[in-house]
Structure formats: structure tokens, C-alpha cells
Amino acid sequence: MKVVLNKRGKWLLGGAALLLTATPSFALFGIGDIVFDPTSYASLVSQLTTLQTQYTMLKNNIEHFSLKSQWQTTLHALENVNVRNVFGETNGMTTALNSNSPSASSTAWTAASVPLSSDSTTYLQTQSIGSSQLSQLAMIEASDAASPDCMTAVGQYRAARAANTTANSSLAGSQLDGSTATNSEVQQLNLLNAAEAQKMSEMQSQGALATCVASQMMLTNMQQRNAAAADLNTAAFVQVQRSTNDVSAANEGNTWQTYLP
């Protein structure tokens, strides 16, 4: 049977054939100028998702904490030490322990330590290097050099701690600020850098104190070492004298004046 299509039927048949052979891009509502491409749509959705992720990340970067006070600690200030001075025996010590004053430290140590007499100086001139007497003199001289330096280090630390109180409090206030004034990413990084700088200053001051402690330990070890060496030397000297000198009662008429018990 022969089918005869009118003009309208031909148009419908042609449109159906066009739809069956269409590419992913096709016209909407029969208007050829408006084309829908599924591939481009998927790419646009992916781009929008990426932008959304970036926006969320940036938003989190500038997000600030509003309850920072829960991290706040108290800065313990060092109180000034006041050394009693009744007869002038500690002249300069209070100043030395509270400020960076090497001259006050030297004055205080000289006033508080026992000096060597002129007779001791004359006696020590007859001694040789390595003797017990000159070893003790070396310990005294090392102590006279290191101890005033330690007093200066303590005073310097106290003075610096007091001077840095304002800067430390200001930094702590900015770190604990819950407003948007100090909570941008760059501002927070600047606060971290400032905190690291303050930490470095504190470590340097602590290093000076650690050096002082090490020098005092050296002096203590020197004293203990010299005392131990003197004991050994005395024991050896007594042994030699006892082996060369008869100390029995039969020879008691010959009194030994240099005997060491």
C-alpha cells in the first residue's frame, strides 16, 4: 500500500530523522540559535564546584576565634631583690642583681669576699705552678672573674624581663583578640613571627644564665678536684715519711717536727 505524505507529514518525518541522528549539542524549543551541550554543562558544573571549594578554603582562612581568652595565661613578673646591707658588706649587690651593671657587680663581689693579705701574696710568690697553694689561688681568681659576671647576668635578666613586660602583654592581647581586626591570615602570621622573635630574645637571656650556671659548676668542680688531689698528696707524703723516719718509742728523743698524722 502506498502511503502519501502531505507537506506537514514530511516536515514531521524530517524532524524525527534529525533527532535520531543529532549530536550531543541540540536546539531547544525548536530555535536553532539556542544549543544545549551536555559536555559543556558538565565542565561548568566542575568549575563551579572548584570555585566553591576555593571559597570555602578562603573563608576558613579568615575565620577568627571569638573565645581566645580560654588560652590566656599570666605573665609572672620578677620582683626586685633587696639584699640587706648592715655594715657595707653587700655594697652594690642590690643594684647588681636588679640591673645590668658590671661595675656594681664587681663592687659587690669585692665587698662580700675575703681578700688575700699582703703576707699571703709574699708567701705565694715562693710557690711553684701546680702546688696546692697556687691551685687554690687559681680557683679564687677564677671565682673573682666568673661570680661578678653571674651577678650581672641575673640583674640583666631581671631588668630585661621588666622592660619586655609591655611588649609581651601587647602581643598576648593581640593573640587573644577575638575581633576581625587581628584575625586575618596575614595578621595571624605576623603575630606568629613576633612571638618567635620574643622567644628568641628569651632564649638568649636564658643562655646567659645557663652560661653563669656552667661557670659556677666549673668552680665547684675545681674546688672538689683540688681538695681530692690535696688529700691524695698528703696521704702519699705521710706514707713516704713514715717509711724513711723511725717513729718508734726507742727513737723518741729525736723529735720529728714535720710529721703529718
mmCIF file of C-alpha atoms in Angstrom:
data_model
loop_
_atom_site.group_PDB
_atom_site.id
_atom_site.type_symbol
_atom_site.label_atom_id
_atom_site.label_comp_id
_atom_site.label_asym_id
_atom_site.label_seq_id
_atom_site.Cartn_x
_atom_site.Cartn_y
_atom_site.Cartn_z
ATOM 1 C CA MET A 1 0.000 0.000 0.000
ATOM 2 C CA LYS A 2 1.346 3.335 -0.956
ATOM 3 C CA VAL A 3 1.485 5.985 1.715
ATOM 4 C CA VAL A 4 1.178 9.546 0.587
ATOM 5 C CA LEU A 5 2.560 12.186 2.907
ATOM 6 C CA ASN A 6 1.387 15.699 2.806
ATOM 7 C CA LYS A 7 3.680 18.655 3.363
ATOM 8 C CA ARG A 8 3.175 18.680 7.128
ATOM 9 C CA GLY A 9 3.890 14.989 7.425
ATOM 10 C CA LYS A 10 7.140 15.415 5.544
ATOM 11 C CA TRP A 11 8.272 18.060 7.983
ATOM 12 C CA LEU A 12 7.497 15.827 10.969
ATOM 13 C CA LEU A 13 9.304 12.880 9.417
ATOM 14 C CA GLY A 14 12.344 15.005 8.698
ATOM 15 C CA GLY A 15 12.404 16.362 12.261
ATOM 16 C CA ALA A 16 12.256 12.846 13.696
ATOM 17 C CA ALA A 17 15.140 11.739 11.496
ATOM 18 C CA LEU A 18 17.142 14.764 12.631
ATOM 19 C CA LEU A 19 16.588 13.941 16.296
ATOM 20 C CA LEU A 20 17.696 10.342 15.766
ATOM 21 C CA THR A 21 20.990 11.488 14.218
ATOM 22 C CA ALA A 22 21.646 14.518 16.497
ATOM 23 C CA THR A 23 24.987 15.125 18.243
ATOM 24 C CA PRO A 24 25.186 15.998 21.997
ATOM 25 C CA SER A 25 24.502 19.619 21.028
ATOM 26 C CA PHE A 26 20.901 20.238 20.068
ATOM 27 C CA ALA A 27 18.457 23.122 19.794
ATOM 28 C CA LEU A 28 15.963 24.000 22.479
ATOM 29 C CA PHE A 29 12.290 24.757 21.872
ATOM 30 C CA GLY A 30 12.794 24.444 18.130
ATOM 31 C CA ILE A 31 15.017 27.526 17.991
ATOM 32 C CA GLY A 32 18.249 26.799 16.182
ATOM 33 C CA ASP A 33 20.261 29.604 17.771
ATOM 34 C CA ILE A 34 19.944 28.148 21.347
ATOM 35 C CA VAL A 35 22.071 24.995 21.622
ATOM 36 C CA PHE A 36 22.430 22.749 24.727
ATOM 37 C CA ASP A 37 25.747 20.904 25.063
ATOM 38 C CA PRO A 38 25.837 18.324 27.929
ATOM 39 C CA THR A 39 29.645 18.189 27.826
ATOM 40 C CA SER A 40 29.965 21.934 28.358
ATOM 41 C CA TYR A 41 27.389 21.786 31.118
ATOM 42 C CA ALA A 42 29.384 19.127 32.993
ATOM 43 C CA SER A 43 32.553 21.231 32.663
ATOM 44 C CA LEU A 44 30.722 24.270 34.014
ATOM 45 C CA VAL A 45 29.465 22.280 37.000
ATOM 46 C CA SER A 46 33.042 21.110 37.712
ATOM 47 C CA GLN A 47 34.337 24.693 37.582
ATOM 48 C CA LEU A 48 31.608 25.861 39.924
ATOM 49 C CA THR A 49 32.482 23.056 42.357
ATOM 50 C CA THR A 50 36.163 24.108 42.308
ATOM 51 C CA LEU A 51 35.240 27.731 42.950
ATOM 52 C CA GLN A 52 33.004 26.642 45.811
ATOM 53 C CA THR A 53 35.910 24.698 47.359
ATOM 54 C CA GLN A 54 38.271 27.644 46.981
ATOM 55 C CA TYR A 55 35.730 29.985 48.503
ATOM 56 C CA THR A 56 35.236 27.681 51.478
ATOM 57 C CA MET A 57 39.008 27.435 51.971
ATOM 58 C CA LEU A 58 39.452 31.221 51.851
ATOM 59 C CA LYS A 59 36.540 31.674 54.209
ATOM 60 C CA ASN A 60 38.118 29.253 56.685
ATOM 61 C CA ASN A 61 41.455 31.080 56.394
ATOM 62 C CA ILE A 62 39.975 34.373 57.546
ATOM 63 C CA GLU A 63 37.661 32.810 60.115
ATOM 64 C CA HIS A 64 38.564 34.052 63.601
ATOM 65 C CA PHE A 65 38.141 32.616 67.071
ATOM 66 C CA SER A 66 35.880 34.662 69.280
ATOM 67 C CA LEU A 67 36.726 32.936 72.586
ATOM 68 C CA LYS A 68 40.512 33.160 72.715
ATOM 69 C CA SER A 69 40.552 34.130 76.384
ATOM 70 C CA GLN A 70 40.419 30.416 77.274
ATOM 71 C CA TRP A 71 44.122 30.240 76.275
ATOM 72 C CA GLN A 72 45.235 33.240 78.313
ATOM 73 C CA THR A 73 47.992 32.741 80.875
ATOM 74 C CA THR A 74 49.532 35.100 83.426
ATOM 75 C CA LEU A 75 52.959 36.647 82.872
ATOM 76 C CA HIS A 76 54.887 36.219 86.091
ATOM 77 C CA ALA A 77 56.908 39.349 86.766
ATOM 78 C CA LEU A 78 60.205 39.038 88.583
ATOM 79 C CA GLU A 79 60.286 41.015 91.795
ATOM 80 C CA ASN A 80 63.344 43.117 92.576
ATOM 81 C CA VAL A 81 65.611 41.545 95.148
ATOM 82 C CA ASN A 82 66.703 43.650 98.108
ATOM 83 C CA VAL A 83 69.900 42.435 99.791
ATOM 84 C CA ARG A 84 70.402 43.566 103.374
ATOM 85 C CA ASN A 85 73.466 45.781 103.891
ATOM 86 C CA VAL A 86 74.213 46.437 107.577
ATOM 87 C CA PHE A 87 77.894 47.343 107.595
ATOM 88 C CA GLY A 88 78.588 47.819 103.891
ATOM 89 C CA GLU A 89 79.349 44.129 103.351
ATOM 90 C CA THR A 90 76.958 43.961 100.363
ATOM 91 C CA ASN A 91 77.564 47.368 98.804
ATOM 92 C CA GLY A 92 76.304 47.338 95.220
ATOM 93 C CA MET A 93 74.747 43.860 95.379
ATOM 94 C CA THR A 94 71.135 45.024 95.247
ATOM 95 C CA THR A 95 71.898 47.151 92.189
ATOM 96 C CA ALA A 96 73.880 44.328 90.576
ATOM 97 C CA LEU A 97 71.062 41.787 90.976
ATOM 98 C CA ASN A 98 68.370 44.105 89.605
ATOM 99 C CA SER A 99 70.069 45.884 86.704
ATOM 100 C CA ASN A 100 72.689 45.436 84.016
ATOM 101 C CA SER A 101 75.609 46.995 85.920
ATOM 102 C CA PRO A 102 79.001 45.229 85.669
ATOM 103 C CA SER A 103 80.602 47.883 87.897
ATOM 104 C CA ALA A 104 78.053 47.285 90.656
ATOM 105 C CA SER A 105 78.645 43.537 90.363
ATOM 106 C CA SER A 106 82.416 43.975 90.726
ATOM 107 C CA THR A 107 81.976 46.285 93.709
ATOM 108 C CA ALA A 108 79.534 43.926 95.403
ATOM 109 C CA TRP A 109 81.725 40.853 94.943
ATOM 110 C CA THR A 110 84.817 42.642 96.243
ATOM 111 C CA ALA A 111 82.955 43.849 99.328
ATOM 112 C CA ALA A 112 81.438 40.429 100.078
ATOM 113 C CA SER A 113 84.553 38.261 99.585
ATOM 114 C CA VAL A 114 87.627 37.719 101.764
ATOM 115 C CA PRO A 115 90.689 39.418 100.258
ATOM 116 C CA LEU A 116 94.191 37.978 100.203
ATOM 117 C CA SER A 117 96.558 39.653 102.642
ATOM 118 C CA SER A 118 99.961 41.004 101.711
ATOM 119 C CA ASP A 119 101.570 38.177 103.709
ATOM 120 C CA SER A 120 99.700 35.648 101.573
ATOM 121 C CA THR A 121 100.948 37.337 98.427
ATOM 122 C CA THR A 122 104.527 37.182 99.667
ATOM 123 C CA TYR A 123 104.105 33.520 100.629
ATOM 124 C CA LEU A 124 102.558 32.556 97.287
ATOM 125 C CA GLN A 125 105.475 34.085 95.391
ATOM 126 C CA THR A 126 107.661 31.251 96.666
ATOM 127 C CA GLN A 127 105.334 28.533 95.377
ATOM 128 C CA SER A 128 105.641 26.770 92.050
ATOM 129 C CA ILE A 129 102.982 26.115 89.420
ATOM 130 C CA GLY A 130 100.951 23.040 90.307
ATOM 131 C CA SER A 131 101.311 23.467 94.053
ATOM 132 C CA SER A 132 98.252 23.212 96.266
ATOM 133 C CA GLN A 133 98.579 26.844 97.243
ATOM 134 C CA LEU A 134 98.688 28.225 93.688
ATOM 135 C CA SER A 135 95.835 25.902 92.694
ATOM 136 C CA GLN A 136 93.742 27.446 95.429
ATOM 137 C CA LEU A 137 94.781 30.888 94.231
ATOM 138 C CA ALA A 138 93.709 29.959 90.692
ATOM 139 C CA MET A 139 90.293 28.900 91.980
ATOM 140 C CA ILE A 140 89.923 32.183 93.871
ATOM 141 C CA GLU A 141 90.902 34.221 90.813
ATOM 142 C CA ALA A 142 88.518 32.277 88.559
ATOM 143 C CA SER A 143 85.724 32.800 91.058
ATOM 144 C CA ASP A 144 86.501 36.521 91.234
ATOM 145 C CA ALA A 145 86.072 36.687 87.454
ATOM 146 C CA ALA A 146 83.001 34.478 86.984
ATOM 147 C CA SER A 147 80.894 35.410 90.000
ATOM 148 C CA PRO A 148 80.518 39.145 89.243
ATOM 149 C CA ASP A 149 79.653 38.187 85.685
ATOM 150 C CA CYS A 150 76.906 35.926 87.021
ATOM 151 C CA MET A 151 75.500 38.732 89.160
ATOM 152 C CA THR A 152 75.424 40.941 86.070
ATOM 153 C CA ALA A 153 73.614 38.222 84.090
ATOM 154 C CA VAL A 154 70.973 37.883 86.807
ATOM 155 C CA GLY A 155 70.493 41.641 87.005
ATOM 156 C CA GLN A 156 70.333 41.948 83.237
ATOM 157 C CA TYR A 157 67.665 39.248 83.046
ATOM 158 C CA ARG A 158 65.546 40.915 85.694
ATOM 159 C CA ALA A 159 65.856 44.313 84.005
ATOM 160 C CA ALA A 160 65.080 42.895 80.552
ATOM 161 C CA ARG A 161 62.079 40.972 81.864
ATOM 162 C CA ALA A 162 60.651 44.155 83.325
ATOM 163 C CA ALA A 163 61.367 46.128 80.145
ATOM 164 C CA ASN A 164 59.722 43.466 77.968
ATOM 165 C CA THR A 165 56.526 43.277 80.010
ATOM 166 C CA THR A 166 54.689 45.835 77.865
ATOM 167 C CA ALA A 167 55.680 44.167 74.591
ATOM 168 C CA ASN A 168 54.743 40.710 75.890
ATOM 169 C CA SER A 169 51.382 41.918 77.156
ATOM 170 C CA SER A 170 50.660 43.702 73.873
ATOM 171 C CA LEU A 171 51.419 40.576 71.851
ATOM 172 C CA ALA A 172 49.325 38.426 74.152
ATOM 173 C CA GLY A 173 46.441 40.869 73.824
ATOM 174 C CA SER A 174 46.602 40.756 70.022
ATOM 175 C CA GLN A 175 46.814 36.960 70.019
ATOM 176 C CA LEU A 176 43.779 36.679 72.273
ATOM 177 C CA ASP A 177 41.778 39.326 70.393
ATOM 178 C CA GLY A 178 38.539 37.829 69.103
ATOM 179 C CA SER A 179 37.618 40.624 66.683
ATOM 180 C CA THR A 180 38.297 40.784 62.966
ATOM 181 C CA ALA A 181 40.973 43.463 63.465
ATOM 182 C CA THR A 182 43.746 40.935 64.127
ATOM 183 C CA ASN A 183 42.341 37.720 62.674
ATOM 184 C CA SER A 184 43.199 37.814 59.008
ATOM 185 C CA GLU A 185 45.643 35.208 57.775
ATOM 186 C CA VAL A 186 48.449 37.737 57.239
ATOM 187 C CA GLN A 187 47.884 39.333 60.655
ATOM 188 C CA GLN A 188 47.987 35.977 62.371
ATOM 189 C CA LEU A 189 51.241 35.112 60.585
ATOM 190 C CA ASN A 190 52.700 38.433 61.741
ATOM 191 C CA LEU A 191 51.725 37.586 65.312
ATOM 192 C CA LEU A 192 53.459 34.226 64.981
ATOM 193 C CA ASN A 193 56.622 35.951 63.736
ATOM 194 C CA ALA A 194 56.506 38.403 66.634
ATOM 195 C CA ALA A 195 56.086 35.536 69.092
ATOM 196 C CA GLU A 196 59.107 33.774 67.601
ATOM 197 C CA ALA A 197 61.173 36.974 67.926
ATOM 198 C CA GLN A 198 60.206 37.300 71.592
ATOM 199 C CA LYS A 199 61.022 33.641 72.130
ATOM 200 C CA MET A 200 64.476 34.184 70.617
ATOM 201 C CA SER A 201 65.160 37.089 72.993
ATOM 202 C CA GLU A 202 64.082 34.982 75.951
ATOM 203 C CA MET A 203 66.294 32.094 74.815
ATOM 204 C CA GLN A 204 69.293 34.411 74.543
ATOM 205 C CA SER A 205 68.699 35.706 78.065
ATOM 206 C CA GLN A 206 68.290 32.147 79.306
ATOM 207 C CA GLY A 207 71.545 31.294 77.552
ATOM 208 C CA ALA A 208 73.396 33.934 79.554
ATOM 209 C CA LEU A 209 72.002 32.465 82.766
ATOM 210 C CA ALA A 210 72.925 28.946 81.654
ATOM 211 C CA THR A 211 76.478 30.150 80.990
ATOM 212 C CA CYS A 212 76.580 31.544 84.520
ATOM 213 C CA VAL A 213 75.415 28.229 85.975
ATOM 214 C CA ALA A 214 78.041 26.362 83.948
ATOM 215 C CA SER A 215 80.814 28.648 85.191
ATOM 216 C CA GLN A 216 79.730 28.162 88.803
ATOM 217 C CA MET A 217 79.700 24.401 88.309
ATOM 218 C CA MET A 218 83.229 24.656 86.902
ATOM 219 C CA LEU A 219 84.383 26.482 90.030
ATOM 220 C CA THR A 220 82.698 23.902 92.259
ATOM 221 C CA ASN A 221 84.352 21.082 90.355
ATOM 222 C CA MET A 222 87.711 22.850 90.617
ATOM 223 C CA GLN A 223 87.340 23.146 94.369
ATOM 224 C CA GLN A 224 86.368 19.488 94.773
ATOM 225 C CA ARG A 225 89.128 18.362 92.446
ATOM 226 C CA ASN A 226 91.804 20.384 94.268
ATOM 227 C CA ALA A 227 90.604 19.094 97.639
ATOM 228 C CA ALA A 228 90.746 15.499 96.435
ATOM 229 C CA ALA A 229 94.211 15.999 94.959
ATOM 230 C CA ALA A 230 95.444 17.619 98.190
ATOM 231 C CA ASP A 231 94.177 14.644 100.207
ATOM 232 C CA LEU A 232 95.981 12.182 97.944
ATOM 233 C CA ASN A 233 99.186 14.197 98.077
ATOM 234 C CA THR A 234 99.007 14.336 101.880
ATOM 235 C CA ALA A 235 98.441 10.590 102.145
ATOM 236 C CA ALA A 236 101.397 9.903 99.857
ATOM 237 C CA PHE A 237 103.647 12.318 101.773
ATOM 238 C CA VAL A 238 102.783 10.698 105.115
ATOM 239 C CA GLN A 239 103.481 7.241 103.731
ATOM 240 C CA VAL A 240 106.888 8.287 102.437
ATOM 241 C CA GLN A 241 107.843 9.992 105.706
ATOM 242 C CA ARG A 242 106.805 7.012 107.783
ATOM 243 C CA SER A 243 108.895 4.688 105.663
ATOM 244 C CA THR A 244 112.035 6.846 105.947
ATOM 245 C CA ASN A 245 111.742 8.006 109.562
ATOM 246 C CA ASP A 246 111.510 5.706 112.540
ATOM 247 C CA VAL A 247 108.686 6.843 114.782
ATOM 248 C CA SER A 248 109.024 4.083 117.342
ATOM 249 C CA ALA A 249 109.352 4.845 121.045
ATOM 250 C CA ALA A 250 113.038 3.859 121.041
ATOM 251 C CA ASN A 251 113.887 6.943 118.973
ATOM 252 C CA GLU A 252 111.523 9.380 120.601
ATOM 253 C CA GLY A 253 114.442 11.557 121.656
ATOM 254 C CA ASN A 254 114.739 12.589 118.024
ATOM 255 C CA THR A 255 111.551 14.630 117.667
ATOM 256 C CA TRP A 256 110.049 14.745 114.217
ATOM 257 C CA GLN A 257 108.747 18.253 113.665
ATOM 258 C CA THR A 258 107.302 17.768 110.175
ATOM 259 C CA TYR A 259 105.111 14.747 110.856
ATOM 260 C CA LEU A 260 101.645 14.788 109.377
ATOM 261 C CA PRO A 261 99.137 12.423 111.026
#
